[in-house]
CSV table of C-alpha atoms and ligand atoms in Angstrom, one decimal:
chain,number,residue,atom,x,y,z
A,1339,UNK,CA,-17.4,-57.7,48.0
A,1340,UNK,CA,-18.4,-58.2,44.2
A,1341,UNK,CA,-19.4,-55.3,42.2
A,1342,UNK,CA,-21.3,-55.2,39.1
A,1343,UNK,CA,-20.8,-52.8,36.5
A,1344,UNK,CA,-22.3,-52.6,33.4
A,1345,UNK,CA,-20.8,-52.5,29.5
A,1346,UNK,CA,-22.1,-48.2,29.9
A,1347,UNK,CA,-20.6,-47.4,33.5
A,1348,UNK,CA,-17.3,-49.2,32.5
A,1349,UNK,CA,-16.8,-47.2,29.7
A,1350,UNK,CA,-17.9,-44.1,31.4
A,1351,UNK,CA,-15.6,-44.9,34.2
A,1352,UNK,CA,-12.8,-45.3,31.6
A,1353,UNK,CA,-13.5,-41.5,30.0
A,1354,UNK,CA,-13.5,-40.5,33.1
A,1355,UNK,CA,-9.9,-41.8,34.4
A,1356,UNK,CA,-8.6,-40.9,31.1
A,1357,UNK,CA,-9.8,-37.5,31.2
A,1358,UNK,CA,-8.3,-37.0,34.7
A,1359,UNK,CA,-5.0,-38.6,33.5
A,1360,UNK,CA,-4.5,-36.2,30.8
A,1361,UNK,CA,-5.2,-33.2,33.1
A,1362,UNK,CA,-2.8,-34.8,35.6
A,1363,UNK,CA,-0.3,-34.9,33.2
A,1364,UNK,CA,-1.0,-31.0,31.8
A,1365,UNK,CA,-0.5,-29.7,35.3
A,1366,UNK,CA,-3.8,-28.6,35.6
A,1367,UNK,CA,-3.1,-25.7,33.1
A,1368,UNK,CA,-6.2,-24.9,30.8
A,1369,UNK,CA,-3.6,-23.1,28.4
A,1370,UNK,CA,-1.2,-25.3,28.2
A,1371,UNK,CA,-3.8,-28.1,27.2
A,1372,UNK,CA,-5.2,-25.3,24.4
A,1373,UNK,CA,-1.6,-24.8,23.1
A,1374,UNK,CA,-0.9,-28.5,23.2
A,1375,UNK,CA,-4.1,-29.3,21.2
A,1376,UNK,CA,-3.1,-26.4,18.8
A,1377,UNK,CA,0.3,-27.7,18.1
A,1378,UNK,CA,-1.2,-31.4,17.3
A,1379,UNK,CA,-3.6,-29.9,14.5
A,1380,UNK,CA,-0.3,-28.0,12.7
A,1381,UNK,CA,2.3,-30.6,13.4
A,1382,UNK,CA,4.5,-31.0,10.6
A,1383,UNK,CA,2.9,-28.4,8.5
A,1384,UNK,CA,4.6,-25.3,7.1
A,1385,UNK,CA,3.2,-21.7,8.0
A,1386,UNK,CA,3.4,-19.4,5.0
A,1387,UNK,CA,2.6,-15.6,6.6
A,1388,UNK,CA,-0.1,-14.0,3.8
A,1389,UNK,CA,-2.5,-11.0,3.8
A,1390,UNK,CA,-6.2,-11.7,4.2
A,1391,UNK,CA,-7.8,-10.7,0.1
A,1392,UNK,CA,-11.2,-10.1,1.4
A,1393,UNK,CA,-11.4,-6.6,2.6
A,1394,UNK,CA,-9.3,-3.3,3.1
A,1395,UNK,CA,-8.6,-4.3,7.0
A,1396,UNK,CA,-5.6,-6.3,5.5
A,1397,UNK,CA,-5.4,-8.9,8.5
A,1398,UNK,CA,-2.5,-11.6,9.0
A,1399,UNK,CA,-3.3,-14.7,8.1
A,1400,UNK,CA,-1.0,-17.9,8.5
A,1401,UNK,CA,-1.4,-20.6,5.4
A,1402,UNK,CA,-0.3,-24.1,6.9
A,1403,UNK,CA,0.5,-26.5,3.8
A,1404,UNK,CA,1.9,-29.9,3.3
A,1405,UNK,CA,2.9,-31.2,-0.2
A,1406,UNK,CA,1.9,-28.3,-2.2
A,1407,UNK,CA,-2.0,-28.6,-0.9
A,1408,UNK,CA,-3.1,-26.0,2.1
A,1409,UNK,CA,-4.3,-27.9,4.8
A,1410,UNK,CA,-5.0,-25.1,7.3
A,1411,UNK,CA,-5.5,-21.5,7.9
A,1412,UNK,CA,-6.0,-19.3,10.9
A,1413,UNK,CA,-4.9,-15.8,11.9
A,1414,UNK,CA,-1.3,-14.1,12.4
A,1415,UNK,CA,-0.9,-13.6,15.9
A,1416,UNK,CA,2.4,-11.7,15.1
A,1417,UNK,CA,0.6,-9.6,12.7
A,1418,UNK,CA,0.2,-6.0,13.9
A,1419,UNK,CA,-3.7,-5.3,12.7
A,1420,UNK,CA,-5.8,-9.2,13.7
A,1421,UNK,CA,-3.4,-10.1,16.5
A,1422,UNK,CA,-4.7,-13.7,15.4
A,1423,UNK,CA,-8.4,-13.0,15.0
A,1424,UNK,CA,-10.1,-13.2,12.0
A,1425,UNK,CA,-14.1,-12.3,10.9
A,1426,UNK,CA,-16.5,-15.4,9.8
A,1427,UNK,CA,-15.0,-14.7,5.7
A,1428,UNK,CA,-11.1,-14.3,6.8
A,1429,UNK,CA,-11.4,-17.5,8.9
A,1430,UNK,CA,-13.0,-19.4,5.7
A,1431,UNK,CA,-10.0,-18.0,3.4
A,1432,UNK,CA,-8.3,-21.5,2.3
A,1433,UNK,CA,-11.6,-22.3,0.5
A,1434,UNK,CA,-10.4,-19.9,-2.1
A,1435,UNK,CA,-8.1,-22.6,-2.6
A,1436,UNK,CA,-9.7,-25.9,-1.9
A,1437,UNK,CA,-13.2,-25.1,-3.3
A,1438,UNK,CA,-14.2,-27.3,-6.3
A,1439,UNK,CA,-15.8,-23.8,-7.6
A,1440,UNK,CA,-12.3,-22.4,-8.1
A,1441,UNK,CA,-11.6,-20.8,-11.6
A,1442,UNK,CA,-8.5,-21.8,-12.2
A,1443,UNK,CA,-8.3,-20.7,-15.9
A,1444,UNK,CA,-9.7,-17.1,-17.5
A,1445,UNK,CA,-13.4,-17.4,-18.5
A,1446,UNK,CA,-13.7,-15.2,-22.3
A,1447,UNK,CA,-16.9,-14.4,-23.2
A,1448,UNK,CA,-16.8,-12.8,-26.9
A,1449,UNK,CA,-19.4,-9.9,-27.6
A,1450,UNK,CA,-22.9,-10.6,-28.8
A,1451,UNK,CA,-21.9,-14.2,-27.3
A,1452,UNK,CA,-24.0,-15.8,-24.8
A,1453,UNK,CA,-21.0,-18.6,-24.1
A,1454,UNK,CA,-17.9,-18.3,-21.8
A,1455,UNK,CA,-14.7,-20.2,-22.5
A,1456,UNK,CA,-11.9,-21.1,-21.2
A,1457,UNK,CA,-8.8,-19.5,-22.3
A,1458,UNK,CA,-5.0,-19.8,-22.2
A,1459,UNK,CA,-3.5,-16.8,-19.8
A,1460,UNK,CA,-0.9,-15.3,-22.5
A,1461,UNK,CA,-4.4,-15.2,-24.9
A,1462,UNK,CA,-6.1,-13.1,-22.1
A,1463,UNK,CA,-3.4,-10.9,-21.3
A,1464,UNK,CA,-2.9,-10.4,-25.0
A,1465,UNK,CA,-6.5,-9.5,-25.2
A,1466,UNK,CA,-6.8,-7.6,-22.4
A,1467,UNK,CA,-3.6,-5.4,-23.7
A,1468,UNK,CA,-4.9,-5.0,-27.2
A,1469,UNK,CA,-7.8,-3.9,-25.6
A,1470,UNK,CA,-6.5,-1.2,-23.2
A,1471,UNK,CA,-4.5,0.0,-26.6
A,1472,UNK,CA,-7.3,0.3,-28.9
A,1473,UNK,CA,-9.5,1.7,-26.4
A,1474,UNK,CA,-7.1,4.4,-25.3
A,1475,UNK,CA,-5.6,5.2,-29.1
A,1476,UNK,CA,-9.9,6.2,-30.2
A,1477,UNK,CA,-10.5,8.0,-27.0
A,1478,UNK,CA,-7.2,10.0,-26.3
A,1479,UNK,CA,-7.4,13.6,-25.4
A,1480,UNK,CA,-4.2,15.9,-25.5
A,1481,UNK,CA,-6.1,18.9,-24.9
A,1482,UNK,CA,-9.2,20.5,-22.6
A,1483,UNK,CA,-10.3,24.2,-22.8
A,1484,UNK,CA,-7.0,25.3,-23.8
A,1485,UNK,CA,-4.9,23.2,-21.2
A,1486,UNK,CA,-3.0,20.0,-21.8
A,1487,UNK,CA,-4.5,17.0,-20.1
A,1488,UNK,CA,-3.3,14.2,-22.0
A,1489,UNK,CA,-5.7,11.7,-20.7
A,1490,UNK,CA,-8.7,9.1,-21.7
A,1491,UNK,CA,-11.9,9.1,-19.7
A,1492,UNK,CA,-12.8,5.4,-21.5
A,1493,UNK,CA,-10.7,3.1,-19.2
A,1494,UNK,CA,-11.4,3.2,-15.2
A,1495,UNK,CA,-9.1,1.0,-12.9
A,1496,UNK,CA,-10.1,-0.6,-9.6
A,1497,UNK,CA,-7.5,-2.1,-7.3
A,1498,UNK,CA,-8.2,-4.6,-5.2
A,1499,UNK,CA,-7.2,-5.0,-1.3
A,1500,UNK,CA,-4.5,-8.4,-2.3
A,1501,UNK,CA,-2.4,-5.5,-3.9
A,1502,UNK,CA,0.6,-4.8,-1.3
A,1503,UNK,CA,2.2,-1.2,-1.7
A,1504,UNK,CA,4.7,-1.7,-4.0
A,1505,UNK,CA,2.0,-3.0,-6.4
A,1506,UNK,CA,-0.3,-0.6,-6.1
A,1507,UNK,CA,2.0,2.1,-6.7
A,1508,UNK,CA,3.2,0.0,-9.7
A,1509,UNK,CA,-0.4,-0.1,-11.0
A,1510,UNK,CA,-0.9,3.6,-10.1
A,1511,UNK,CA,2.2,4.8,-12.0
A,1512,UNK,CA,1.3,2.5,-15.4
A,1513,UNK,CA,-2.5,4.1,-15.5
A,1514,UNK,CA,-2.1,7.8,-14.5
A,1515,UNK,CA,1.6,8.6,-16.4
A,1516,UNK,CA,1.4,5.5,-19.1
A,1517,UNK,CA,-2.1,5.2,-19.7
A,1518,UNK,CA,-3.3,8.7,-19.2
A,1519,UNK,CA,-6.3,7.5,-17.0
A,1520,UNK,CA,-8.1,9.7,-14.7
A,1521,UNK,CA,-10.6,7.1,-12.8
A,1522,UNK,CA,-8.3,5.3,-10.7
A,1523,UNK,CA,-9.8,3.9,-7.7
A,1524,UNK,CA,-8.6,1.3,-4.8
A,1525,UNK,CA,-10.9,-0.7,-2.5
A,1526,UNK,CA,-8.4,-1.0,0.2
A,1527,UNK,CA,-8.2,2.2,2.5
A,1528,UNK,CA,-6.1,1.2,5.6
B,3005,SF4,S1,-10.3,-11.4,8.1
B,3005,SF4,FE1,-12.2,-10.3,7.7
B,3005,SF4,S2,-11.8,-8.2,8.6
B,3005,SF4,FE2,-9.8,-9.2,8.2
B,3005,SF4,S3,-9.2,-8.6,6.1
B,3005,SF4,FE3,-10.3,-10.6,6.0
B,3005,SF4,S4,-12.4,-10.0,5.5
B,3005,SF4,FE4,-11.4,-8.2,6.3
């Protein structure tokens, strides 16, 4: 008997023994088909382990990259606080990298100026240290109702949840005993 199929029910019929073929050859196992579809979008990348910069929960997050350029990013499942989730801004992260918005260079804006420019990084950190310097030299104060404080109430420093602990403690130690500063404050409070 002669059977007519049309251009649409053949290639339906194809999905659909396609479809069953792949299955077949899973062994029926939904999770084996995830892990198998997980492995082809990482093949041949490499995993760099890194902490999410967003927000004081300091999740996991593993950055896959080939030739210098991140091409992926998703949560740690080894990592003790996401177990591999992420919120809607950690799973977004490698944008911070591949967004044609990055500022790659330090923006200057000089005072009374309305313009920002581009500067070199030594110039900023020059800047930045002359700054601190002449800023902390005017305000100094050695003594307060009698006592010694030897301290400047003019600089304030913010920390920032990419800081691990051996930085922050770093940053701690250079503006309470170097700098003399008082406001110290962190965002990150896990
Ligand atoms: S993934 Fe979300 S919750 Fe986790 S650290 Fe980043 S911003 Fe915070």
């Amino acid at each position: 008997m002669e059977m007519n199929v049309t251009r649409r029910q053949f290639l339906k019929l194809s999905g659909a023994v396609a479809a069953t073929l792949a299955v077949v050859e899973l062994g029926f196992n939904e999770n084996e088909a995830k892990a198998k579809a997980n492995s082809f979008k990482i093949a041949g990348l490499k995993p760099t382990p890194t902490i999410c910069p967003y927000c004081a929960v300091g999740c996991g997050i593993l950055v896959y990259s080939k030739d210098n350029t991140v091409v992926y990013t998703e949560g740690d499942p080894d990592h003790p606080i996401n177990e591999g989730a992420l919120c809607s801004k950690g799973t977004t992260v490698r944008q911070v990298y591949t967004s044609d918005r990055r500022q790659e260079k330090p923006m200057y804006r000089a005072a009374g100026s309305s313009k920002w420019e581009e500067v070199e990084w030594d110039w900023a950190l020059d800047k930045v240290a002359q700054k601190m310097k002449e800023t902390r030299d005017r305000t100094f104060q050695t003594m307060e109702n009698g006592v010694t404080v030897n301290k400047t109430e003019a600089i304030a420093c913010m920390g920032g949840a990419a800081l691990d602990n051996e930085e922050t403690y770093l940053l701690s130690k250079l503006m309470r005993a170097g700098m003399g500063l008082t406001y110290i404050e962190h965002q990150a409070r896990i």
